[in-house]
XYZ file of C-alpha atoms in Angstrom:
347
model
C 88.144 96.877 94.551
C 88.734 102.237 94.041
C 88.642 104.052 90.735
C 89.560 101.602 93.098
C 90.787 103.876 91.029
C 90.963 107.022 92.985
C 91.058 105.708 96.692
C 94.099 103.347 96.075
C 95.854 106.900 95.090
C 94.852 108.895 98.042
C 93.353 107.084 100.933
C 93.694 107.884 104.423
C 93.238 106.307 107.725
C 89.783 106.646 109.344
C 89.191 106.429 112.932
C 86.067 107.511 114.437
C 86.418 110.311 117.051
C 86.061 109.115 120.780
C 83.680 110.144 123.370
C 82.393 109.607 126.751
C 79.213 107.823 127.914
C 77.397 108.931 130.767
C 76.805 105.906 133.192
C 73.647 105.248 135.129
C 75.195 106.564 138.214
C 76.097 110.015 136.867
C 79.744 109.313 136.219
C 81.448 108.287 132.813
C 82.416 105.081 131.281
C 84.754 104.464 128.572
C 83.297 104.328 125.081
C 83.996 100.674 123.909
C 86.257 100.555 120.850
C 85.810 97.849 118.020
C 88.748 97.310 115.755
C 87.736 97.069 112.044
C 90.543 95.260 110.170
C 90.149 96.094 106.427
C 92.192 96.801 103.344
C 94.102 99.947 102.143
C 91.105 100.979 99.982
C 88.670 101.212 102.698
C 87.306 104.739 102.904
C 84.048 105.959 104.646
C 82.770 109.566 105.355
C 83.831 110.467 108.818
C 80.335 111.990 109.644
C 79.013 108.614 108.787
C 81.273 106.912 111.303
C 80.627 109.803 113.847
C 76.645 109.214 113.281
C 77.065 105.428 113.789
C 79.199 106.024 117.188
C 76.632 108.543 118.458
C 73.861 106.091 117.612
C 75.295 102.893 119.086
C 77.906 104.194 121.510
C 80.600 102.276 119.636
C 84.049 103.614 118.595
C 85.296 102.132 115.248
C 89.177 102.005 114.938
C 90.188 101.256 111.403
C 93.219 98.937 110.873
C 94.491 98.608 107.299
C 96.225 95.716 106.111
C 97.176 95.941 102.508
C 94.916 94.597 99.572
C 92.705 91.636 99.994
C 95.163 89.045 99.696
C 97.587 90.721 102.429
C 94.441 91.170 104.502
C 93.362 87.459 104.401
C 96.851 86.315 105.153
C 97.192 88.513 108.123
C 93.769 87.293 109.486
C 95.001 83.660 108.935
C 98.473 84.102 110.633
C 96.789 85.750 113.643
C 93.474 83.801 114.133
C 94.954 82.503 117.515
C 95.201 86.026 118.780
C 93.138 88.315 116.595
C 94.420 91.610 115.539
C 90.739 93.156 115.636
C 87.123 92.328 116.169
C 85.717 92.356 112.731
C 86.965 92.564 109.430
C 86.086 93.777 106.135
C 87.391 93.419 102.636
C 88.035 89.606 102.203
C 86.763 89.082 98.972
C 85.299 86.037 96.826
C 88.844 85.124 95.542
C 90.048 84.596 98.945
C 86.956 83.885 101.141
C 87.132 80.378 100.951
C 90.646 80.165 102.474
C 89.594 82.488 105.183
C 86.605 80.247 106.032
C 88.375 77.016 105.763
C 91.079 78.403 108.253
C 88.401 79.246 110.734
C 88.987 82.953 110.861
C 85.193 84.174 111.414
C 82.497 82.849 113.607
C 78.645 82.601 112.542
C 76.682 85.742 112.533
C 73.387 86.365 110.517
C 72.863 90.251 110.361
C 69.179 91.469 110.266
C 70.353 93.478 107.291
C 71.438 90.463 105.210
C 68.108 89.971 103.816
C 67.915 93.315 102.260
C 70.286 91.902 99.242
C 73.390 90.660 100.699
C 72.286 87.279 100.818
C 72.357 87.111 97.118
C 76.217 86.632 97.610
C 76.341 84.124 100.271
C 79.368 81.850 100.315
C 78.933 80.099 103.514
C 75.847 78.094 104.970
C 76.827 79.187 108.369
C 76.622 82.849 107.678
C 80.057 83.671 108.708
C 80.533 86.382 105.881
C 78.024 88.995 104.901
C 78.432 90.718 101.491
C 79.124 94.324 101.674
C 79.797 95.457 98.132
C 80.421 94.060 94.598
C 83.516 95.165 92.429
C 83.962 93.384 89.303
C 87.206 93.032 87.747
C 87.512 93.835 84.208
C 89.732 94.992 81.490
C 89.902 98.822 81.035
C 90.850 100.536 77.766
C 92.049 104.152 77.060
C 89.630 105.190 74.406
C 91.453 108.201 73.379
C 94.406 105.934 72.685
C 92.478 103.757 70.227
C 90.449 106.673 68.639
C 93.936 108.582 67.719
C 95.572 105.362 66.666
C 92.382 104.742 64.342
C 92.311 101.073 65.442
C 89.197 99.609 67.346
C 89.804 98.548 70.759
C 89.623 95.120 72.067
C 86.490 93.849 73.305
C 87.025 90.267 74.422
C 89.328 87.786 76.038
C 90.378 86.560 72.768
C 91.074 89.885 71.337
C 93.913 90.618 74.013
C 95.706 87.856 72.330
C 95.590 89.577 68.984
C 98.775 90.566 67.587
C 97.370 94.082 66.869
C 97.405 94.537 70.683
C 100.806 93.406 71.302
C 102.769 94.866 74.195
C 99.537 97.020 75.301
C 97.956 95.004 78.235
C 99.247 95.478 81.770
C 98.007 92.808 84.372
C 98.480 92.407 87.992
C 100.492 89.408 89.592
C 97.827 87.056 90.837
C 100.210 85.895 93.554
C 100.273 89.308 94.947
C 97.197 91.276 93.827
C 93.767 90.554 94.201
C 92.488 91.939 90.807
C 95.252 89.695 89.042
C 93.963 86.794 90.862
C 90.389 87.851 89.596
C 91.687 88.254 86.160
C 93.319 84.646 86.037
C 90.232 83.053 87.615
C 88.060 84.700 84.850
C 90.141 83.167 82.149
C 89.985 79.868 83.976
C 86.152 80.113 84.034
C 86.202 81.548 80.449
C 88.821 78.717 78.863
C 88.406 75.649 81.397
C 91.010 74.022 83.566
C 93.311 73.066 80.556
C 92.538 76.135 77.929
C 93.449 78.883 80.287
C 97.061 77.913 80.021
C 96.965 78.099 76.177
C 95.313 81.349 76.404
C 98.037 82.833 78.807
C 100.792 81.410 76.679
C 99.079 83.539 73.956
C 99.072 86.451 76.183
C 102.823 86.099 77.193
C 103.589 85.823 73.330
C 101.585 89.120 72.805
C 103.537 91.030 75.284
C 101.632 91.179 78.342
C 103.130 92.989 80.981
C 102.705 91.911 84.482
C 103.335 93.957 87.873
C 102.837 93.360 91.459
C 99.881 95.505 92.255
C 96.628 97.357 91.009
C 98.162 101.075 91.897
C 101.389 100.185 89.685
C 99.395 99.000 86.894
C 96.677 101.431 86.899
C 98.226 104.735 88.172
C 101.756 104.255 86.497
C 101.561 102.009 83.425
C 97.978 102.764 82.212
C 97.718 105.467 79.675
C 94.482 106.411 80.738
C 94.909 107.406 84.336
C 96.484 110.183 85.835
C 99.764 108.646 85.562
C 99.759 108.722 81.709
C 101.809 105.423 81.362
C 102.796 103.884 78.171
C 99.984 101.005 78.165
C 96.288 101.600 76.815
C 94.797 98.217 78.238
C 94.557 97.249 82.006
C 93.119 95.077 84.468
C 91.047 96.996 86.696
C 87.543 97.308 87.844
C 83.974 97.661 85.783
C 83.753 101.026 88.161
C 87.039 102.286 87.309
C 85.611 104.588 84.419
C 83.586 106.511 86.855
C 86.812 108.255 88.239
C 87.994 109.188 84.612
C 85.239 111.564 83.621
C 86.618 114.687 81.814
C 85.430 118.060 81.980
C 82.935 117.291 79.106
C 81.350 114.676 81.415
C 82.713 111.750 79.395
C 84.668 109.120 80.415
C 88.237 108.625 78.879
C 88.151 104.974 79.838
C 86.000 102.068 79.370
C 85.448 98.900 81.023
C 85.051 95.491 78.819
C 82.065 93.784 79.888
C 82.968 90.675 78.477
C 85.909 90.301 80.352
C 84.599 90.678 83.698
C 85.200 88.328 86.964
C 82.507 88.904 89.813
C 84.428 89.982 93.061
C 82.417 90.604 96.188
C 83.806 92.003 99.334
C 82.727 90.553 102.633
C 82.470 91.596 106.317
C 82.409 89.103 109.407
C 83.184 88.907 113.058
C 86.383 87.515 114.081
C 86.379 84.439 115.985
C 88.249 84.955 119.337
C 87.803 88.620 119.030
C 87.250 90.702 122.566
C 84.262 92.490 121.536
C 82.049 90.193 119.804
C 78.613 91.723 120.633
C 79.709 95.144 119.337
C 81.379 93.816 116.425
C 78.151 92.395 115.172
C 76.736 95.711 115.544
C 79.628 97.047 113.109
C 78.549 94.236 110.629
C 74.846 95.595 110.820
C 76.407 99.062 110.177
C 77.940 98.098 107.124
C 75.192 96.283 105.759
C 72.863 99.551 106.720
C 71.373 101.813 104.411
C 73.405 104.515 105.740
C 76.729 102.830 104.962
C 75.883 101.153 101.785
C 74.810 104.620 100.208
C 78.328 105.705 100.730
C 80.352 102.750 99.036
C 80.048 103.908 95.439
C 81.137 107.602 95.760
C 83.861 106.534 98.271
C 85.337 103.282 97.470
C 84.172 103.011 93.669
C 82.452 99.764 94.112
C 78.463 98.749 94.137
C 76.432 98.288 97.251
C 75.401 94.654 97.834
C 72.241 96.231 99.569
C 69.275 96.466 97.017
C 67.601 99.696 96.643
C 70.568 102.013 97.146
C 70.968 104.772 94.535
C 74.317 105.071 92.714
C 75.952 108.349 92.157
C 74.763 110.196 88.850
C 75.779 108.879 85.636
C 76.967 105.486 86.918
C 74.428 103.525 84.690
C 76.079 105.028 81.698
C 79.749 105.301 82.715
C 80.047 102.432 85.109
C 77.371 99.760 84.370
C 77.209 96.544 86.649
C 78.354 93.620 84.314
C 75.335 91.336 83.689
C 77.233 88.192 82.944
C 80.416 88.218 84.685
C 82.530 85.188 85.028
C 82.339 83.214 87.914
C 83.844 80.113 89.834
C 82.627 78.354 93.031
C 84.194 79.133 96.282
C 84.770 75.514 96.779
C 86.487 75.260 93.292
C 88.675 78.558 94.056
C 89.904 77.038 97.531
C 90.851 73.815 95.740
C 92.588 75.125 92.843
C 93.866 78.824 93.634
C 97.570 77.615 94.837
C 97.902 75.415 91.885
C 96.914 77.542 89.386
C 98.751 80.348 90.668
C 101.796 77.787 90.582
C 101.196 76.898 87.110
C 100.622 80.565 85.988
C 103.973 81.499 87.483
C 105.839 78.646 85.532
C 103.936 79.799 82.118
C 104.412 83.503 82.667
C 107.638 84.177 84.638
C 109.793 81.731 83.023
């Protein structure tokens, strides 16, 4: 979720600078290092990471592992010998899998009652919500204004012949936003109706690509890539990255096509730095870090009372009634739905 727009285009690895700490006997001791395993769109200001290190004495080393789906798969495959100490970026479409596989251990952060508990998915508190990044269909408003036709507004509109060959979406088997869009259609049309809907989308020329970056930066006409398709599955916050010199966005998120996607952090079970990993979770939920997520990762902070960048309320409003599915239902149906989707769309 950075749009996820801008961060997926130019994200760089972030590693907090190391330092030595004075020990009680006048010597020095090695700064403890906590490995934060995350997705490719993670981005935090270096000065914020440095401030955390100075305050806590903990060095944070960031290890990126693809998108949310790839991240979850890697954490599951390495759970017997974790590749890090704490993870951030497992989202609500994959959280149930990580929990059922025992990837995380219980931890209730003292910062959790500042808002993240609204998105709790586990009674054992193994995951803490860090941000919200609803997946929504986005449109290139200039395209439709030039063509003199109204832009679509709803799921049903996307299957209308007037929008034939205009939509690009991500594969739910390989991309988190693609899975979120599929789950949104299942929540909207039910366990049988969604198949009829996707049959209509296929007949209407929906293009499916492997990931968000290809869909948004190469196929979508409203981004810097200036692709051929004016409708794309992206994020509610993506228009904030597409504001022109006149201060107006060139794109718009369709708020009736959104699926709520929450990203979580948790302490990895079997990690070597448990106590320090807990402090990193506290940091990710803190006012200091939460104040950076909108501007740097184009998502909404989970913590209440955090100011958003100027104009977000108008350009990238948080959807009020997004589609959702219970975590246990997603866990039970995810692989079956993806298989059925593949049969319908890729045959």
